[in-house]
């Protein structure tokens, strides 16, 4: 019992200290709760802000879906235009080849025409020379025939003259 009498006041004192600590802790917790409660109570209602935020998110999602649709359409148009550009490039290459072929053909024709012109000029010069030669020959022959004719006329007139003199 003696032992219990000495330990009991110590135990009661420790028990009282524990109750005091718990009381202080409870008061501190209550004060913290009241401070937080007052802050929450004085804070503006977040409902309006949440509604505004929700509306803005909805508008942003709508714009985003519109932008994504526009992007898809633009991407499709870009692909179509790139395909058309490739086709036009091919057509241009074909036209350039045809143009070059036409130029080559035209150049060849011009060379042929010049060759034909030159051949005709040469042939014309040959014909002129031959014509002049033939003309000279005809003139000579005509002169010979004329001389011969004069001789024949002179011979034919001789018997007439002899007859008229006789």
PDB file of C-alpha atoms in Angstrom:
ATOM      1  CA  UNK A   1       0.000   0.000   0.000  1.00  0.00           C
ATOM      2  CA  UNK A   2       2.781   2.295   0.769  1.00  0.00           C
ATOM      3  CA  UNK A   3       4.032   1.903  -2.680  1.00  0.00           C
ATOM      4  CA  UNK A   4       0.585   2.723  -4.103  1.00  0.00           C
ATOM      5  CA  UNK A   5       0.358   5.872  -1.965  1.00  0.00           C
ATOM      6  CA  UNK A   6       3.601   7.254  -3.372  1.00  0.00           C
ATOM      7  CA  UNK A   7       2.774   6.354  -6.962  1.00  0.00           C
ATOM      8  CA  UNK A   8      -0.816   7.584  -6.896  1.00  0.00           C
ATOM      9  CA  UNK A   9      -0.052  11.340  -6.627  1.00  0.00           C
ATOM     10  CA  UNK A  10       2.527  10.973  -9.413  1.00  0.00           C
ATOM     11  CA  UNK A  11       0.005   9.097 -11.547  1.00  0.00           C
ATOM     12  CA  UNK A  12      -2.668  11.709 -10.853  1.00  0.00           C
ATOM     13  CA  UNK A  13      -0.267  14.509 -11.721  1.00  0.00           C
ATOM     14  CA  UNK A  14       0.695  12.777 -15.016  1.00  0.00           C
ATOM     15  CA  UNK A  15      -2.980  12.148 -15.718  1.00  0.00           C
ATOM     16  CA  UNK A  16      -3.780  15.843 -15.078  1.00  0.00           C
ATOM     17  CA  UNK A  17      -0.893  16.920 -17.326  1.00  0.00           C
ATOM     18  CA  UNK A  18      -2.240  14.666 -20.105  1.00  0.00           C
ATOM     19  CA  UNK A  19      -5.742  16.136 -19.668  1.00  0.00           C
ATOM     20  CA  UNK A  20      -4.244  19.670 -19.785  1.00  0.00           C
ATOM     21  CA  UNK A  21      -2.330  18.837 -23.010  1.00  0.00           C
ATOM     22  CA  UNK A  22      -5.477  17.380 -24.586  1.00  0.00           C
ATOM     23  CA  UNK A  23      -7.461  20.451 -23.505  1.00  0.00           C
ATOM     24  CA  UNK A  24      -4.844  22.769 -25.036  1.00  0.00           C
ATOM     25  CA  UNK A  25      -4.843  20.699 -28.188  1.00  0.00           C
ATOM     26  CA  UNK A  26      -8.651  20.797 -28.376  1.00  0.00           C
ATOM     27  CA  UNK A  27      -8.659  24.607 -27.873  1.00  0.00           C
ATOM     28  CA  UNK A  28      -5.966  25.009 -30.576  1.00  0.00           C
ATOM     29  CA  UNK A  29      -7.965  22.801 -32.964  1.00  0.00           C
ATOM     30  CA  UNK A  30     -11.169  24.745 -32.237  1.00  0.00           C
ATOM     31  CA  UNK A  31      -9.395  28.074 -32.827  1.00  0.00           C
ATOM     32  CA  UNK A  32      -7.946  26.786 -36.148  1.00  0.00           C
ATOM     33  CA  UNK A  33     -11.376  25.511 -37.147  1.00  0.00           C
ATOM     34  CA  UNK A  34     -12.962  28.892 -36.318  1.00  0.00           C
ATOM     35  CA  UNK A  35     -10.316  30.802 -38.300  1.00  0.00           C
ATOM     36  CA  UNK A  36     -10.793  28.547 -41.329  1.00  0.00           C
ATOM     37  CA  UNK A  37     -14.573  28.673 -40.926  1.00  0.00           C
ATOM     38  CA  UNK A  38     -14.523  32.493 -40.874  1.00  0.00           C
ATOM     39  CA  UNK A  39     -12.310  32.589 -43.988  1.00  0.00           C
ATOM     40  CA  UNK A  40     -14.591  30.195 -45.813  1.00  0.00           C
ATOM     41  CA  UNK A  41     -17.707  32.067 -44.704  1.00  0.00           C
ATOM     42  CA  UNK A  42     -16.242  35.418 -45.832  1.00  0.00           C
ATOM     43  CA  UNK A  43     -14.999  34.001 -49.153  1.00  0.00           C
ATOM     44  CA  UNK A  44     -17.167  34.765 -52.186  1.00  0.00           C
ATOM     45  CA  UNK A  45     -19.473  32.066 -53.501  1.00  0.00           C
ATOM     46  CA  UNK A  46     -17.475  29.993 -56.040  1.00  0.00           C
ATOM     47  CA  UNK A  47     -20.663  28.890 -57.801  1.00  0.00           C
ATOM     48  CA  UNK A  48     -20.718  31.929 -60.103  1.00  0.00           C
ATOM     49  CA  UNK A  49     -17.024  31.585 -60.880  1.00  0.00           C
ATOM     50  CA  UNK A  50     -17.441  27.854 -61.461  1.00  0.00           C
ATOM     51  CA  UNK A  51     -20.375  28.518 -63.794  1.00  0.00           C
ATOM     52  CA  UNK A  52     -18.317  31.139 -65.674  1.00  0.00           C
ATOM     53  CA  UNK A  53     -15.377  28.763 -65.858  1.00  0.00           C
ATOM     54  CA  UNK A  54     -17.629  25.958 -67.072  1.00  0.00           C
ATOM     55  CA  UNK A  55     -19.094  28.263 -69.743  1.00  0.00           C
ATOM     56  CA  UNK A  56     -15.600  29.342 -70.842  1.00  0.00           C
ATOM     57  CA  UNK A  57     -14.434  25.726 -71.013  1.00  0.00           C
ATOM     58  CA  UNK A  58     -17.491  24.885 -73.141  1.00  0.00           C
ATOM     59  CA  UNK A  59     -16.799  27.849 -75.451  1.00  0.00           C
ATOM     60  CA  UNK A  60     -13.129  26.855 -75.691  1.00  0.00           C
ATOM     61  CA  UNK A  61     -14.074  23.253 -76.514  1.00  0.00           C
ATOM     62  CA  UNK A  62     -16.501  24.524 -79.179  1.00  0.00           C
ATOM     63  CA  UNK A  63     -13.819  26.753 -80.687  1.00  0.00           C
ATOM     64  CA  UNK A  64     -11.318  23.928 -80.510  1.00  0.00           C
ATOM     65  CA  UNK A  65     -13.648  21.529 -82.318  1.00  0.00           C
ATOM     66  CA  UNK A  66     -14.315  24.235 -84.943  1.00  0.00           C
ATOM     67  CA  UNK A  67     -10.571  24.858 -85.332  1.00  0.00           C
ATOM     68  CA  UNK A  68      -9.921  21.136 -85.621  1.00  0.00           C
ATOM     69  CA  UNK A  69     -12.628  20.829 -88.284  1.00  0.00           C
ATOM     70  CA  UNK A  70     -11.164  23.846 -90.112  1.00  0.00           C
ATOM     71  CA  UNK A  71      -7.702  22.348 -89.817  1.00  0.00           C
ATOM     72  CA  UNK A  72      -8.946  19.081 -91.321  1.00  0.00           C
ATOM     73  CA  UNK A  73     -10.654  20.937 -94.160  1.00  0.00           C
ATOM     74  CA  UNK A  74      -7.591  23.106 -94.772  1.00  0.00           C
ATOM     75  CA  UNK A  75      -5.306  20.078 -94.682  1.00  0.00           C
ATOM     76  CA  UNK A  76      -7.577  18.317 -97.198  1.00  0.00           C
ATOM     77  CA  UNK A  77      -7.610  21.403 -99.448  1.00  0.00           C
ATOM     78  CA  UNK A  78      -3.819  21.653 -99.140  1.00  0.00           C
ATOM     79  CA  UNK A  79      -3.432  18.023-100.221  1.00  0.00           C
ATOM     80  CA  UNK A  80      -5.792  18.604-103.157  1.00  0.00           C
ATOM     81  CA  UNK A  81      -3.877  21.731-104.183  1.00  0.00           C
ATOM     82  CA  UNK A  82      -0.547  19.907-103.899  1.00  0.00           C
ATOM     83  CA  UNK A  83      -1.956  17.124-106.092  1.00  0.00           C
ATOM     84  CA  UNK A  84      -3.213  19.678-108.613  1.00  0.00           C
ATOM     85  CA  UNK A  85       0.195  21.364-108.546  1.00  0.00           C
ATOM     86  CA  UNK A  86       1.918  18.041-109.254  1.00  0.00           C
ATOM     87  CA  UNK A  87      -0.502  17.423-112.135  1.00  0.00           C
ATOM     88  CA  UNK A  88       0.093  20.908-113.528  1.00  0.00           C
ATOM     89  CA  UNK A  89       3.866  20.381-113.234  1.00  0.00           C
ATOM     90  CA  UNK A  90       3.535  17.162-115.238  1.00  0.00           C
ATOM     91  CA  UNK A  91       1.388  18.930-117.831  1.00  0.00           C
ATOM     92  CA  UNK A  92       3.947  21.746-118.005  1.00  0.00           C
ATOM     93  CA  UNK A  93       6.755  19.248-118.558  1.00  0.00           C
ATOM     94  CA  UNK A  94       4.774  17.612-121.372  1.00  0.00           C
ATOM     95  CA  UNK A  95       4.024  21.015-122.925  1.00  0.00           C
ATOM     96  CA  UNK A  96       7.673  22.040-122.637  1.00  0.00           C
ATOM     97  CA  UNK A  97       8.749  18.812-124.343  1.00  0.00           C
ATOM     98  CA  UNK A  98       6.156  19.369-127.070  1.00  0.00           C
ATOM     99  CA  UNK A  99       7.302  22.975-127.442  1.00  0.00           C
ATOM    100  CA  UNK A 100      10.919  21.873-127.710  1.00  0.00           C
ATOM    101  CA  UNK A 101       9.939  19.202-130.234  1.00  0.00           C
ATOM    102  CA  UNK A 102       7.968  21.810-132.191  1.00  0.00           C
ATOM    103  CA  UNK A 103      10.967  24.159-132.125  1.00  0.00           C
ATOM    104  CA  UNK A 104      13.226  21.360-133.317  1.00  0.00           C
ATOM    105  CA  UNK A 105      10.739  20.500-136.073  1.00  0.00           C
ATOM    106  CA  UNK A 106      10.441  24.175-137.027  1.00  0.00           C
ATOM    107  CA  UNK A 107      14.223  24.524-137.153  1.00  0.00           C
ATOM    108  CA  UNK A 108      14.459  21.408-139.308  1.00  0.00           C
ATOM    109  CA  UNK A 109      11.735  22.755-141.628  1.00  0.00           C
ATOM    110  CA  UNK A 110      13.525  26.088-141.906  1.00  0.00           C
ATOM    111  CA  UNK A 111      16.746  24.261-142.825  1.00  0.00           C
ATOM    112  CA  UNK A 112      14.890  22.219-145.438  1.00  0.00           C
ATOM    113  CA  UNK A 113      13.223  25.335-146.840  1.00  0.00           C
ATOM    114  CA  UNK A 114      16.578  27.102-147.052  1.00  0.00           C
ATOM    115  CA  UNK A 115      18.066  24.041-148.757  1.00  0.00           C
ATOM    116  CA  UNK A 116      15.172  23.906-151.230  1.00  0.00           C
ATOM    117  CA  UNK A 117      15.517  27.663-151.875  1.00  0.00           C
ATOM    118  CA  UNK A 118      19.233  27.238-152.454  1.00  0.00           C
ATOM    119  CA  UNK A 119      18.596  24.273-154.786  1.00  0.00           C
ATOM    120  CA  UNK A 120      16.045  26.322-156.744  1.00  0.00           C
ATOM    121  CA  UNK A 121      18.441  29.280-156.939  1.00  0.00           C
ATOM    122  CA  UNK A 122      21.221  27.012-158.169  1.00  0.00           C
ATOM    123  CA  UNK A 123      18.875  25.347-160.666  1.00  0.00           C
ATOM    124  CA  UNK A 124      17.595  28.776-161.815  1.00  0.00           C
ATOM    125  CA  UNK A 125      21.153  29.988-162.314  1.00  0.00           C
ATOM    126  CA  UNK A 126      21.939  26.801-164.262  1.00  0.00           C
ATOM    127  CA  UNK A 127      18.781  27.265-166.339  1.00  0.00           C
ATOM    128  CA  UNK A 128      19.626  30.909-167.008  1.00  0.00           C
ATOM    129  CA  UNK A 129      23.135  29.984-168.000  1.00  0.00           C
ATOM    130  CA  UNK A 130      21.807  27.183-170.236  1.00  0.00           C
ATOM    131  CA  UNK A 131      19.136  29.515-171.590  1.00  0.00           C
ATOM    132  CA  UNK A 132      21.751  32.142-172.385  1.00  0.00           C
ATOM    133  CA  UNK A 133      23.919  29.460-173.955  1.00  0.00           C
ATOM    134  CA  UNK A 134      20.950  28.106-175.911  1.00  0.00           C
ATOM    135  CA  UNK A 135      19.999  31.649-176.892  1.00  0.00           C
ATOM    136  CA  UNK A 136      23.546  32.281-178.067  1.00  0.00           C
ATOM    137  CA  UNK A 137      23.464  29.003-179.998  1.00  0.00           C
ATOM    138  CA  UNK A 138      20.082  29.871-181.535  1.00  0.00           C
ATOM    139  CA  UNK A 139      21.385  33.348-182.408  1.00  0.00           C
ATOM    140  CA  UNK A 140      24.435  31.807-184.042  1.00  0.00           C
ATOM    141  CA  UNK A 141      22.330  29.289-185.877  1.00  0.00           C
ATOM    142  CA  UNK A 142      19.913  32.015-186.900  1.00  0.00           C
ATOM    143  CA  UNK A 143      22.813  34.077-188.145  1.00  0.00           C
ATOM    144  CA  UNK A 144      24.129  31.085-190.056  1.00  0.00           C
ATOM    145  CA  UNK A 145      20.673  30.405-191.497  1.00  0.00           C
ATOM    146  CA  UNK A 146      20.300  34.082-192.370  1.00  0.00           C
ATOM    147  CA  UNK A 147      23.705  34.101-194.038  1.00  0.00           C
ATOM    148  CA  UNK A 148      22.803  30.915-195.867  1.00  0.00           C
ATOM    149  CA  UNK A 149      19.468  32.445-196.846  1.00  0.00           C
ATOM    150  CA  UNK A 150      21.190  35.553-198.158  1.00  0.00           C
ATOM    151  CA  UNK A 151      23.547  33.352-200.173  1.00  0.00           C
ATOM    152  CA  UNK A 152      20.607  31.387-201.534  1.00  0.00           C
ATOM    153  CA  UNK A 153      18.711  34.569-202.315  1.00  0.00           C
ATOM    154  CA  UNK A 154      21.833  35.958-204.013  1.00  0.00           C
ATOM    155  CA  UNK A 155      22.235  32.731-206.011  1.00  0.00           C
ATOM    156  CA  UNK A 156      18.585  32.740-206.916  1.00  0.00           C
ATOM    157  CA  UNK A 157      18.797  36.323-208.105  1.00  0.00           C
ATOM    158  CA  UNK A 158      21.837  35.621-210.255  1.00  0.00           C
ATOM    159  CA  UNK A 159      19.913  33.618-212.836  1.00  0.00           C
ATOM    160  CA  UNK A 160      17.255  36.320-212.879  1.00  0.00           C
ATOM    161  CA  UNK A 161      19.860  38.941-213.496  1.00  0.00           C
ATOM    162  CA  UNK A 162      21.417  36.842-216.216  1.00  0.00           C
ATOM    163  CA  UNK A 163      18.048  36.408-217.784  1.00  0.00           C
ATOM    164  CA  UNK A 164      17.309  40.069-217.642  1.00  0.00           C
ATOM    165  CA  UNK A 165      20.705  40.866-219.110  1.00  0.00           C
ATOM    166  CA  UNK A 166      20.307  38.377-221.847  1.00  0.00           C
TER     167      UNK A 166
END
